[in-house]
CSV table of C-alpha atoms and ligand atoms in Angstrom, one decimal:
chain,number,residue,atom,x,y,z
A,168,MET,CA,-44.7,23.2,7.2
A,169,LYS,CA,-46.9,20.6,5.9
A,170,PRO,CA,-47.3,19.6,2.3
A,171,VAL,CA,-50.2,20.6,-0.1
A,172,ASN,CA,-52.6,17.4,-0.4
A,173,VAL,CA,-53.2,17.3,-4.1
A,174,GLY,CA,-56.2,14.9,-5.5
A,175,LEU,CA,-55.8,13.5,-8.2
A,176,LEU,CA,-58.4,12.9,-11.6
A,177,GLY,CA,-56.8,10.2,-14.4
A,178,LEU,CA,-54.0,8.1,-13.9
A,179,GLY,CA,-53.1,8.2,-17.8
A,180,THR,CA,-50.5,9.5,-19.9
A,181,VAL,CA,-50.3,12.7,-18.2
A,182,GLY,CA,-51.7,12.1,-15.1
A,183,GLY,CA,-49.2,9.0,-15.1
A,184,GLY,CA,-46.0,11.6,-15.9
A,185,THR,CA,-47.4,14.0,-13.6
A,186,VAL,CA,-47.4,11.4,-10.3
A,187,ASN,CA,-43.4,10.6,-11.8
A,188,VAL,CA,-42.4,14.5,-11.9
A,189,LEU,CA,-43.9,14.9,-8.4
A,190,ARG,CA,-42.0,12.1,-7.1
A,191,ARG,CA,-38.7,12.8,-9.1
A,192,ASN,CA,-38.1,16.1,-8.3
A,193,ALA,CA,-40.2,16.8,-4.9
A,194,HIS,CA,-36.9,18.7,-3.6
A,195,GLU,CA,-36.7,20.7,-6.3
A,196,ILE,CA,-40.5,21.7,-5.9
A,197,THR,CA,-40.3,21.9,-2.8
A,198,ARG,CA,-37.8,24.9,-2.6
A,199,ARG,CA,-39.5,26.3,-5.3
A,200,ALA,CA,-43.3,26.2,-3.9
A,201,GLY,CA,-42.3,26.8,-0.7
A,202,ARG,CA,-43.8,23.3,0.9
A,203,GLY,CA,-44.2,19.8,-0.3
A,204,ILE,CA,-46.7,18.9,-3.2
A,205,ARG,CA,-47.7,15.6,-2.9
A,206,VAL,CA,-50.9,13.5,-4.3
A,207,SER,CA,-52.4,11.8,-1.6
A,208,CYS,CA,-55.3,10.2,-3.6
A,209,ALA,CA,-55.8,9.7,-7.2
A,210,ALA,CA,-59.2,8.0,-9.3
A,211,ALA,CA,-58.9,6.2,-12.6
A,212,ARG,CA,-61.9,3.7,-14.1
A,213,ASP,CA,-58.9,1.1,-14.2
A,214,ARG,CA,-55.6,0.6,-12.2
A,215,PRO,CA,-53.1,3.1,-12.9
A,216,ARG,CA,-50.8,2.3,-16.0
A,217,ASP,CA,-47.3,3.7,-15.9
A,218,CYS,CA,-46.6,5.1,-12.1
A,219,ASN,CA,-45.7,4.5,-9.6
A,220,VAL,CA,-49.0,4.6,-6.8
A,221,GLU,CA,-47.0,3.9,-3.1
A,222,GLY,CA,-49.1,6.0,-1.3
A,223,ILE,CA,-51.8,7.8,-2.9
A,224,ARG,CA,-55.1,6.1,-2.0
A,225,PHE,CA,-56.7,4.9,-5.3
A,226,SER,CA,-60.1,5.0,-6.4
A,227,ARG,CA,-62.2,4.2,-9.0
A,228,ASP,CA,-64.6,6.9,-7.7
A,229,PRO,CA,-63.9,10.3,-8.8
A,230,TYR,CA,-66.1,12.3,-6.7
A,231,SER,CA,-64.4,10.9,-3.5
A,232,VAL,CA,-61.4,12.9,-4.7
A,233,VAL,CA,-63.5,15.6,-5.1
A,234,ASP,CA,-65.1,15.5,-1.9
A,235,ASP,CA,-62.1,14.4,0.5
A,236,PRO,CA,-61.7,16.9,3.2
A,237,ASP,CA,-57.8,16.7,3.3
A,238,VAL,CA,-57.4,17.6,-0.7
A,239,GLN,CA,-56.5,21.0,-1.2
A,240,ILE,CA,-56.0,21.2,-5.1
A,241,VAL,CA,-57.5,19.2,-7.5
A,242,VAL,CA,-55.7,18.2,-10.7
A,243,GLU,CA,-58.1,17.1,-13.5
A,244,LEU,CA,-56.5,14.6,-16.2
A,245,ILE,CA,-59.6,12.8,-16.9
A,246,GLY,CA,-60.5,14.9,-20.3
A,247,GLY,CA,-63.9,14.7,-21.7
A,248,VAL,CA,-66.0,17.4,-21.1
A,249,GLU,CA,-69.2,16.9,-18.9
A,250,LEU,CA,-67.9,14.8,-16.5
A,251,ALA,CA,-64.5,16.7,-16.3
A,252,ARG,CA,-66.9,19.9,-16.2
A,253,GLU,CA,-69.4,18.1,-13.1
A,254,LEU,CA,-65.9,17.4,-11.4
A,255,ILE,CA,-64.5,20.9,-11.8
A,256,LEU,CA,-67.6,22.7,-10.9
A,257,ARG,CA,-68.0,20.7,-7.3
A,258,ALA,CA,-64.1,20.3,-6.7
A,259,ILE,CA,-64.6,24.6,-6.9
A,260,ALA,CA,-67.7,24.6,-4.8
A,261,ASN,CA,-65.9,22.6,-2.3
A,262,GLY,CA,-63.4,25.4,-2.0
A,263,ARG,CA,-60.4,23.3,-3.9
A,264,HIS,CA,-58.4,25.4,-6.6
A,265,VAL,CA,-58.2,23.1,-10.0
A,266,VAL,CA,-55.6,22.5,-12.0
A,267,THR,CA,-56.6,21.0,-15.7
A,268,ALA,CA,-54.7,20.2,-19.0
A,269,ASN,CA,-58.8,19.9,-20.5
A,270,LYS,CA,-58.8,22.8,-23.5
A,271,ALA,CA,-61.8,21.2,-24.6
A,272,LEU,CA,-63.0,22.1,-21.2
A,273,ILE,CA,-61.8,25.2,-20.9
A,274,ALA,CA,-62.7,26.3,-24.6
A,275,ARG,CA,-66.0,25.1,-24.2
A,276,HIS,CA,-66.7,26.2,-20.8
A,277,GLY,CA,-64.4,28.2,-19.4
A,278,ASN,CA,-66.1,31.5,-19.0
A,279,GLU,CA,-68.7,29.2,-16.6
A,280,LEU,CA,-65.7,27.6,-14.6
A,281,PHE,CA,-63.8,30.9,-14.3
A,282,ALA,CA,-67.2,32.9,-13.2
A,283,ALA,CA,-67.6,30.4,-10.3
A,284,ALA,CA,-64.1,30.5,-9.7
A,285,ARG,CA,-63.7,34.1,-8.9
A,286,ALA,CA,-67.4,33.3,-6.6
A,287,ARG,CA,-65.6,31.2,-4.6
A,288,GLY,CA,-62.0,32.9,-4.6
A,289,VAL,CA,-60.4,29.6,-6.1
A,290,MET,CA,-58.2,29.5,-9.1
A,291,VAL,CA,-58.1,27.7,-12.4
A,292,ALA,CA,-54.7,26.8,-13.5
A,293,PHE,CA,-54.5,25.6,-17.3
A,294,GLU,CA,-51.3,25.7,-18.8
A,295,ALA,CA,-51.0,22.9,-19.7
A,296,ALA,CA,-54.3,23.0,-21.8
A,297,VAL,CA,-52.0,24.5,-24.3
A,298,ALA,CA,-48.9,23.5,-26.5
A,299,GLY,CA,-48.1,20.7,-24.0
A,300,GLY,CA,-44.9,21.7,-22.5
A,301,ILE,CA,-44.1,25.0,-23.7
A,302,PRO,CA,-45.5,27.9,-21.2
A,303,ILE,CA,-47.5,29.6,-23.8
A,304,ILE,CA,-50.3,31.0,-21.3
A,305,LYS,CA,-48.4,32.5,-18.5
A,306,ALA,CA,-46.0,34.0,-21.5
A,307,ILE,CA,-48.9,35.8,-22.8
A,308,ARG,CA,-50.9,36.4,-19.6
A,309,GLU,CA,-47.6,38.3,-17.8
A,310,GLY,CA,-44.7,37.8,-20.0
A,311,LEU,CA,-46.3,40.1,-22.7
A,312,ALA,CA,-48.6,42.2,-20.2
A,313,GLY,CA,-46.9,45.6,-22.0
A,314,ASN,CA,-48.4,44.6,-25.6
A,315,ARG,CA,-51.2,45.2,-27.5
A,316,ILE,CA,-51.0,41.5,-29.4
A,317,GLU,CA,-51.6,42.1,-32.9
A,318,TRP,CA,-51.3,38.5,-33.6
A,319,LEU,CA,-50.3,34.9,-32.9
A,320,ALA,CA,-49.7,31.5,-35.2
A,321,GLY,CA,-49.4,28.8,-33.6
A,322,ILE,CA,-48.5,24.7,-34.2
A,323,ILE,CA,-50.4,23.9,-31.7
A,324,ASN,CA,-51.6,19.8,-31.9
A,325,GLY,CA,-48.5,17.6,-32.0
A,326,THR,CA,-50.3,14.7,-33.4
A,327,CYS,CA,-50.9,16.8,-36.7
A,328,ASN,CA,-47.3,18.0,-36.6
A,329,TYR,CA,-46.3,14.8,-36.5
A,330,MET,CA,-47.7,13.3,-38.9
A,331,LEU,CA,-47.2,15.9,-41.6
A,332,SER,CA,-43.6,15.7,-40.7
A,333,ALA,CA,-43.5,11.9,-40.9
A,334,MET,CA,-45.4,12.1,-44.4
A,335,ARG,CA,-42.9,14.8,-45.6
A,336,GLU,CA,-39.8,13.2,-44.4
A,337,GLU,CA,-40.7,9.4,-44.3
A,338,GLY,CA,-43.4,9.4,-47.0
A,339,ARG,CA,-45.6,7.8,-44.5
A,340,GLU,CA,-49.3,6.9,-45.4
A,341,PHE,CA,-52.0,9.5,-43.0
A,342,ASP,CA,-53.4,6.4,-41.3
A,343,GLU,CA,-49.5,4.9,-40.5
A,344,ALA,CA,-48.6,8.2,-39.1
A,345,LEU,CA,-51.7,8.2,-36.8
A,346,ALA,CA,-51.3,4.8,-35.6
A,347,GLU,CA,-47.7,6.1,-34.3
A,348,ALA,CA,-49.1,9.2,-33.1
A,349,GLN,CA,-51.9,7.0,-31.1
A,350,ARG,CA,-48.9,4.4,-30.3
A,351,LEU,CA,-47.0,7.7,-28.9
A,352,GLY,CA,-49.4,8.7,-26.4
A,353,TYR,CA,-49.8,12.4,-28.6
A,354,ALA,CA,-53.2,11.4,-29.7
A,355,GLU,CA,-56.7,12.5,-28.2
A,356,ALA,CA,-59.0,9.5,-26.7
A,357,ASP,CA,-61.1,10.1,-30.3
A,358,PRO,CA,-58.5,11.4,-33.1
A,359,ALA,CA,-61.0,12.9,-35.1
A,360,PHE,CA,-60.0,15.8,-32.6
A,361,ASP,CA,-56.4,15.9,-33.6
A,362,VAL,CA,-56.9,15.2,-38.0
A,363,ASP,CA,-60.1,17.3,-38.1
A,364,GLY,CA,-58.9,20.5,-36.1
A,365,ILE,CA,-60.5,20.9,-33.2
A,366,ASP,CA,-58.0,20.3,-30.2
A,367,ALA,CA,-56.1,23.2,-32.2
A,368,ALA,CA,-59.1,24.7,-32.3
A,369,HIS,CA,-60.1,24.5,-28.7
A,370,LYS,CA,-56.2,25.5,-28.0
A,371,LEU,CA,-56.4,28.6,-30.0
A,372,THR,CA,-59.5,29.7,-28.7
A,373,ILE,CA,-57.9,29.7,-25.3
A,374,LEU,CA,-55.0,31.6,-26.7
A,375,ALA,CA,-56.8,34.4,-28.4
A,376,SER,CA,-58.9,34.9,-25.3
A,377,ILE,CA,-55.9,35.8,-23.7
A,378,ALA,CA,-53.4,37.5,-26.1
A,379,PHE,CA,-56.8,39.7,-27.2
A,380,GLY,CA,-59.2,40.0,-24.3
A,381,ILE,CA,-62.7,38.9,-25.5
A,382,PRO,CA,-64.3,36.2,-23.8
A,383,LEU,CA,-64.0,32.5,-24.9
A,384,GLN,CA,-65.7,31.7,-28.3
A,385,PHE,CA,-65.1,28.6,-29.5
A,386,ASP,CA,-68.4,28.0,-31.9
A,387,ARG,CA,-67.0,31.2,-33.7
A,388,LEU,CA,-63.8,29.3,-35.3
A,389,HIS,CA,-63.0,28.8,-38.7
A,390,VAL,CA,-61.5,24.8,-37.9
A,391,GLU,CA,-60.2,22.6,-40.8
A,392,GLY,CA,-57.8,19.7,-40.0
A,393,ILE,CA,-55.4,17.6,-42.2
A,394,ARG,CA,-57.2,14.7,-43.8
A,395,TYR,CA,-57.2,16.3,-47.2
A,396,ILE,CA,-53.9,16.7,-47.5
A,397,THR,CA,-52.0,14.4,-49.7
A,398,ARG,CA,-48.3,13.6,-49.7
A,399,THR,CA,-48.2,15.4,-53.5
A,400,ASP,CA,-49.3,18.9,-51.8
A,401,VAL,CA,-46.6,18.3,-49.3
A,402,VAL,CA,-43.7,17.8,-52.4
A,403,TYR,CA,-45.1,20.5,-54.0
A,404,ALA,CA,-45.2,22.7,-51.4
A,405,GLU,CA,-41.8,22.0,-51.1
A,406,GLU,CA,-40.8,22.6,-54.8
A,407,LEU,CA,-42.2,26.3,-54.2
A,408,GLY,CA,-39.8,26.6,-51.3
A,409,TYR,CA,-42.6,26.0,-48.5
A,410,ARG,CA,-43.9,24.2,-45.7
A,411,ILE,CA,-47.4,22.8,-44.9
A,412,LYS,CA,-47.7,22.9,-40.9
A,413,HIS,CA,-51.3,22.7,-39.6
A,414,LEU,CA,-51.7,26.0,-38.2
A,415,GLY,CA,-53.9,27.9,-35.7
A,416,PHE,CA,-54.0,31.8,-36.5
A,417,ALA,CA,-55.9,34.8,-34.6
A,418,ARG,CA,-55.0,38.3,-36.0
A,419,ALA,CA,-56.9,41.6,-34.6
A,420,THR,CA,-57.9,43.9,-37.4
A,421,ALA,CA,-59.8,47.1,-37.8
A,422,GLN,CA,-63.1,45.5,-38.9
A,423,GLY,CA,-62.5,42.2,-35.7
A,424,ILE,CA,-60.3,39.6,-34.7
A,425,GLU,CA,-59.1,36.7,-37.5
A,426,LEU,CA,-60.1,32.9,-35.6
A,427,ARG,CA,-58.4,30.7,-38.1
A,428,VAL,CA,-57.3,26.5,-37.9
A,429,HIS,CA,-56.5,25.0,-40.7
A,430,PRO,CA,-52.9,23.6,-42.6
A,431,THR,CA,-50.9,26.8,-44.1
A,432,LEU,CA,-47.6,27.0,-46.2
A,433,ILE,CA,-45.5,28.9,-44.9
A,434,PRO,CA,-42.0,29.9,-46.1
A,435,HIS,CA,-39.5,27.4,-45.4
A,436,ARG,CA,-37.0,29.7,-44.2
A,437,ARG,CA,-39.3,30.8,-41.3
A,438,LEU,CA,-38.1,29.0,-37.7
A,439,ILE,CA,-41.3,28.1,-37.3
A,440,ALA,CA,-41.3,26.0,-40.6
A,441,ASN,CA,-38.8,24.0,-39.1
A,442,VAL,CA,-40.6,22.5,-36.3
A,443,ASP,CA,-40.9,19.1,-36.6
A,444,GLY,CA,-42.2,15.9,-35.1
A,445,VAL,CA,-44.5,16.4,-32.0
A,446,MET,CA,-43.1,19.7,-31.5
A,447,ASN,CA,-45.2,22.8,-31.1
A,448,ALA,CA,-44.6,26.2,-31.6
A,449,VAL,CA,-46.6,29.9,-31.1
A,450,LEU,CA,-45.4,32.6,-32.4
A,451,VAL,CA,-46.6,36.0,-30.8
A,452,ASN,CA,-46.4,39.4,-32.6
A,453,GLY,CA,-46.7,42.0,-30.1
A,454,ASP,CA,-46.4,45.9,-30.6
A,455,ALA,CA,-43.9,46.6,-28.6
A,456,VAL,CA,-41.6,43.8,-28.5
A,457,GLY,CA,-42.3,42.1,-32.2
A,458,PRO,CA,-41.9,38.6,-33.1
A,459,THR,CA,-41.2,36.4,-30.0
A,460,LEU,CA,-41.3,32.6,-30.7
A,461,TYR,CA,-42.2,29.6,-27.9
A,462,TYR,CA,-41.1,26.1,-28.6
A,463,GLY,CA,-41.0,22.6,-27.5
A,464,ALA,CA,-42.3,19.7,-26.8
A,465,GLY,CA,-46.4,19.7,-27.4
A,466,ALA,CA,-47.8,16.7,-26.2
A,467,GLY,CA,-46.7,13.2,-24.0
A,468,ALA,CA,-46.3,12.6,-20.4
A,469,GLU,CA,-43.8,13.9,-19.2
A,470,PRO,CA,-43.5,17.5,-21.0
A,471,THR,CA,-47.3,18.2,-20.4
A,472,ALA,CA,-46.7,17.5,-16.5
A,473,SER,CA,-44.5,19.8,-16.1
A,474,ALA,CA,-46.7,22.4,-17.5
A,475,VAL,CA,-49.5,20.6,-14.7
A,476,VAL,CA,-46.7,20.9,-12.2
A,477,ALA,CA,-46.0,24.6,-12.8
A,478,ASP,CA,-49.4,25.5,-12.3
A,479,LEU,CA,-49.6,24.0,-8.9
A,480,VAL,CA,-46.7,25.3,-7.7
A,481,ASP,CA,-48.1,28.7,-9.0
A,482,VAL,CA,-51.0,27.8,-6.7
A,483,VAL,CA,-49.6,26.6,-3.5
A,484,ARG,CA,-47.3,30.3,-4.3
A,485,VAL,CA,-50.5,31.9,-3.9
A,486,LEU,CA,-52.5,30.0,-1.9
A,487,THR,CA,-52.6,32.0,0.6
A,488,SER,CA,-52.8,35.8,-1.3
A,489,ASP,CA,-55.7,38.0,-1.6
A,490,PRO,CA,-58.1,36.6,-4.0
A,491,GLU,CA,-58.8,40.0,-5.9
A,492,ASN,CA,-54.9,40.1,-6.5
A,493,ARG,CA,-54.0,36.6,-8.5
A,494,VAL,CA,-53.4,37.4,-12.2
A,495,PRO,CA,-56.7,36.5,-14.3
A,496,HIS,CA,-57.6,33.5,-15.7
A,497,LEU,CA,-58.2,35.2,-18.9
A,498,ALA,CA,-55.1,37.7,-18.2
A,499,PHE,CA,-57.6,41.0,-18.7
A,500,GLN,CA,-60.0,41.4,-15.4
A,501,PRO,CA,-62.9,40.1,-16.2
A,502,ASP,CA,-64.7,43.3,-16.3
A,503,ALA,CA,-62.4,44.4,-18.9
A,504,LEU,CA,-63.5,41.6,-21.7
A,505,ALA,CA,-64.0,43.6,-25.2
A,506,ASP,CA,-66.7,42.0,-27.5
A,507,THR,CA,-65.0,43.1,-30.8
A,508,PRO,CA,-66.7,41.0,-33.7
A,509,ILE,CA,-65.3,37.3,-34.9
A,510,LEU,CA,-64.5,37.9,-38.1
A,511,PRO,CA,-66.6,35.7,-40.7
A,512,MET,CA,-64.0,33.5,-42.8
A,513,GLU,CA,-65.4,35.3,-45.9
A,514,ALA,CA,-64.2,38.1,-45.1
A,515,VAL,CA,-60.4,37.2,-44.3
A,516,GLU,CA,-57.5,38.0,-46.4
A,517,THR,CA,-54.8,35.5,-47.7
A,518,ALA,CA,-52.7,34.3,-49.7
A,519,TYR,CA,-53.6,30.8,-51.7
A,520,TYR,CA,-52.0,27.6,-52.9
A,521,LEU,CA,-54.3,25.8,-55.3
A,522,ARG,CA,-53.6,23.1,-56.9
A,523,LEU,CA,-56.2,21.9,-59.9
A,524,GLN,CA,-56.3,18.7,-61.6
A,525,ALA,CA,-57.1,19.6,-65.3
A,526,LEU,CA,-57.0,18.0,-69.1
A,527,ASP,CA,-53.8,18.7,-71.0
A,528,GLN,CA,-55.4,20.7,-73.9
A,529,PRO,CA,-55.0,24.0,-75.1
A,530,GLY,CA,-57.1,27.0,-73.2
A,531,VAL,CA,-57.2,25.3,-69.9
A,532,LEU,CA,-54.9,27.6,-68.5
A,533,ALA,CA,-56.2,30.9,-70.1
A,534,ASP,CA,-59.6,30.0,-69.1
A,535,VAL,CA,-58.5,29.7,-65.0
A,536,THR,CA,-56.4,33.3,-65.7
A,537,ARG,CA,-59.4,34.5,-67.2
A,538,ILE,CA,-61.5,33.4,-64.1
A,539,LEU,CA,-59.1,34.6,-61.4
A,540,GLY,CA,-58.7,38.0,-63.5
A,541,GLU,CA,-62.2,38.9,-63.6
A,542,ARG,CA,-62.0,38.5,-59.2
A,543,GLY,CA,-58.5,40.8,-58.9
A,544,ILE,CA,-56.8,37.8,-58.4
A,545,SER,CA,-53.6,38.2,-59.2
A,546,ILE,CA,-51.2,35.2,-59.3
A,547,GLU,CA,-47.7,35.4,-58.0
A,548,ALA,CA,-46.0,32.0,-59.0
A,549,MET,CA,-47.7,29.1,-61.6
A,550,VAL,CA,-46.7,25.7,-62.3
A,551,GLN,CA,-47.7,22.8,-64.6
A,552,LYS,CA,-46.8,19.4,-64.0
A,553,GLU,CA,-46.2,16.3,-66.3
A,554,PRO,CA,-49.0,13.8,-66.7
A,555,ALA,CA,-48.6,11.3,-64.7
A,556,GLU,CA,-48.3,7.8,-66.8
A,557,GLY,CA,-51.0,6.4,-68.2
A,558,GLN,CA,-53.2,9.7,-67.0
A,559,ASP,CA,-54.3,12.4,-69.4
A,560,ASP,CA,-54.9,15.1,-66.7
A,561,VAL,CA,-52.3,17.3,-65.2
A,562,SER,CA,-51.7,19.1,-62.0
A,563,VAL,CA,-51.3,22.9,-62.5
A,564,ILE,CA,-50.3,24.5,-59.0
A,565,LEU,CA,-51.0,28.5,-57.9
A,566,LEU,CA,-49.7,30.3,-55.7
A,567,THR,CA,-52.2,33.8,-55.5
A,568,HIS,CA,-51.1,37.4,-54.0
A,569,ARG,CA,-53.6,38.2,-51.1
A,570,VAL,CA,-57.7,37.9,-51.4
A,571,ARG,CA,-60.7,38.2,-49.4
A,572,GLU,CA,-61.9,34.2,-48.8
A,573,GLY,CA,-65.2,35.4,-50.5
A,574,GLN,CA,-63.4,36.3,-53.7
A,575,MET,CA,-61.6,32.9,-53.4
A,576,ASN,CA,-64.7,31.0,-52.9
A,577,ASP,CA,-66.4,32.5,-56.1
A,578,ALA,CA,-64.0,31.5,-58.1
A,579,ILE,CA,-62.4,28.4,-57.0
A,580,GLN,CA,-66.5,27.9,-57.7
A,581,HIS,CA,-66.0,28.6,-61.0
A,582,ILE,CA,-63.0,27.1,-62.0
A,583,GLU,CA,-64.9,24.0,-60.6
A,584,ARG,CA,-67.4,24.2,-63.7
A,585,LEU,CA,-65.2,24.2,-66.3
A,586,GLN,CA,-65.6,21.1,-68.1
A,587,SER,CA,-61.3,20.6,-68.6
A,588,VAL,CA,-61.4,20.3,-64.7
A,589,THR,CA,-61.6,17.0,-63.4
A,590,ALA,CA,-60.9,17.3,-59.8
A,591,PRO,CA,-62.5,19.4,-57.4
A,592,VAL,CA,-59.8,22.3,-56.2
A,593,THR,CA,-57.2,21.6,-53.1
A,594,ARG,CA,-56.8,25.5,-51.9
A,595,ILE,CA,-54.1,25.9,-49.2
A,596,ARG,CA,-54.3,28.7,-47.3
A,597,VAL,CA,-50.8,30.6,-47.1
A,598,GLU,CA,-49.1,33.0,-44.6
A,599,GLY,CA,-45.7,34.5,-45.2
A,600,LEU,CA,-45.6,34.9,-40.8
A,601,GLY,CA,-43.1,38.1,-41.4
A,602,ARG,CA,-43.4,41.1,-38.9
B,878,NDP,P1,-55.5,9.1,-21.3
B,878,NDP,O1,-56.9,8.8,-21.5
B,878,NDP,O2,-53.9,8.7,-20.7
B,878,NDP,O3,-56.0,8.6,-19.0
B,878,NDP,C1,-57.4,9.1,-18.7
B,878,NDP,C2,-57.0,9.1,-18.0
B,878,NDP,O4,-58.5,9.3,-17.1
B,878,NDP,C3,-57.1,7.8,-17.3
B,878,NDP,O5,-56.6,6.9,-16.2
B,878,NDP,C4,-58.7,7.4,-17.3
B,878,NDP,O6,-59.4,5.8,-16.5
B,878,NDP,C5,-59.4,8.3,-16.2
B,878,NDP,N1,-60.8,8.0,-16.2
B,878,NDP,C6,-61.4,9.1,-17.6
B,878,NDP,N2,-62.7,8.2,-17.2
B,878,NDP,C7,-62.3,8.5,-16.3
B,878,NDP,C8,-63.6,8.3,-15.2
B,878,NDP,N3,-65.1,8.1,-16.0
B,878,NDP,N4,-63.4,8.5,-13.9
B,878,NDP,C9,-62.6,7.6,-13.4
B,878,NDP,N5,-61.3,7.8,-14.2
B,878,NDP,C10,-61.4,8.3,-15.2
B,878,NDP,O7,-55.6,10.3,-21.5
B,878,NDP,P2,-54.5,12.0,-21.1
B,878,NDP,O8,-53.6,11.5,-20.2
B,878,NDP,O9,-53.8,11.4,-22.7
B,878,NDP,O10,-54.9,13.2,-21.0
B,878,NDP,C11,-55.3,13.8,-20.2
B,878,NDP,C12,-56.2,15.0,-20.2
B,878,NDP,O11,-55.2,15.6,-20.4
B,878,NDP,C13,-57.0,15.7,-21.7
B,878,NDP,O12,-57.7,16.4,-21.4
B,878,NDP,C14,-56.2,15.9,-22.8
B,878,NDP,O13,-56.8,16.6,-23.8
B,878,NDP,C15,-55.2,16.5,-21.8
B,878,NDP,N6,-53.8,16.8,-23.1
B,878,NDP,C16,-53.3,15.4,-23.2
B,878,NDP,C17,-51.9,15.7,-23.4
B,878,NDP,C18,-51.1,14.1,-24.4
B,878,NDP,O14,-49.9,14.6,-24.5
B,878,NDP,N7,-51.4,13.2,-24.3
B,878,NDP,C19,-50.7,16.8,-23.5
B,878,NDP,C20,-51.9,17.8,-23.5
B,878,NDP,C21,-53.2,18.0,-23.0
B,878,NDP,P3,-58.7,4.7,-17.5
B,878,NDP,O15,-57.5,4.4,-18.2
B,878,NDP,O16,-58.8,2.8,-16.4
B,878,NDP,O17,-59.5,4.6,-18.3
B,879,HSE,N1,-53.9,15.8,-29.0
B,879,HSE,C1,-52.9,16.8,-28.1
B,879,HSE,C2,-52.0,17.0,-29.8
B,879,HSE,C3,-52.4,16.7,-27.2
B,879,HSE,O1,-51.6,16.1,-30.7
B,879,HSE,O2,-51.4,17.9,-29.7
B,879,HSE,C4,-51.7,17.6,-26.6
B,879,HSE,O3,-52.7,18.5,-26.2
């Protein structure tokens, strides 16, 4: 049988990795797919960087790839939203199947793209969009299809995890750790997407949809990045038996779904707390299976290419199947998606790590504990540190029991108004991640 022709948009980190993996593993891939898979044409703005493009028609015009009559599958690896959306919609209109690693695009426009793809009877596959090389989409969409998913928690941004690990293990500064993540090809074109939590929010949007059967709702997430995490907090958390991880968290409650991305203290005995560097991990709790953990490289050329190529094999395997009988894009049948509300952050309940800077004088702790007590917030642990050399304020670290975010916001406002408190309170949420 003739090989399937792929048109590749983008020959950067992931595009180059995809060309290399398809070439190196051509024999194994053909045995799995039942047909060869070859990149027949590709587009980038400049000449390709790190791959061998022999035998691939190169163009600087991405539309020439989506309009090429010989291409059966378009792989979008240019990133960004507007141009990628236009190109994919055009590929779908041309009757091409699509594979993409573009989480920003899927999180923001996936509902539109999937509707267009269904109408045209083609597939849009996006395994590489979440957690790089970990086949987490397939695991939740297919492997856990018998479960009611109760919650999931993921380290889903390799750049943030790499940076937090470098800060903890090597005492690196924030900017230095970010520059290294960029050099290694982990960071987004605009690294603010990584460090401000937006990239993780894109991925959590996708995970929550396939886990709970809800439409993609990126705008409803609570999103925080890692800019406010200092090495001091990393060290104090460690002393209390926790690791700080940038976590995406989604939980189904009786009132609605929690969807949030923020730095989180996790007990260091949990496996997921020990996931370091660029590695990602997603912990999924299903009612039947219990907790399951998926671990692997979350970014980088070939780990991501691994997921892109797996999608290509999946598409090739079902090229001739009835479109009605394919795995639905969002795991649930399109007419069975639920309108479960997303909870506002004020209604979310969690435990907290608080770090206060306060004058070292009598009565300060009494004021703080009174404010917390009046709001029903109970303290699990409290540590006061020696003042640093030449300073007259001290760090006070508190771990609280679970409380609603709204109550905690109110308490923090009152604590920050105390004369003796000298700086804004650092608040990091704590999750036990037990069953
Ligand atoms: P790169 O910046 O390394 O590569 C992008 C490629 O697209 C380059 O070849 C670039 O060409 C080309 N390109 C960009 N704009 C245009 C345009 N207007 N016309 C033609 N070509 C264009 O990005 P990555 O490979 O890192 O990322 C690609 C996608 O994969 C993104 O959606 C990203 O979020 C996603 N992703 C990335 C991962 C990673 O580890 N890097 C992991 C998982 C997903 P040129 O170089 O000439 O400018
Ligand atoms: N910038 C992303 C990350 C790439 O660091 O996780 C993988 O999606």
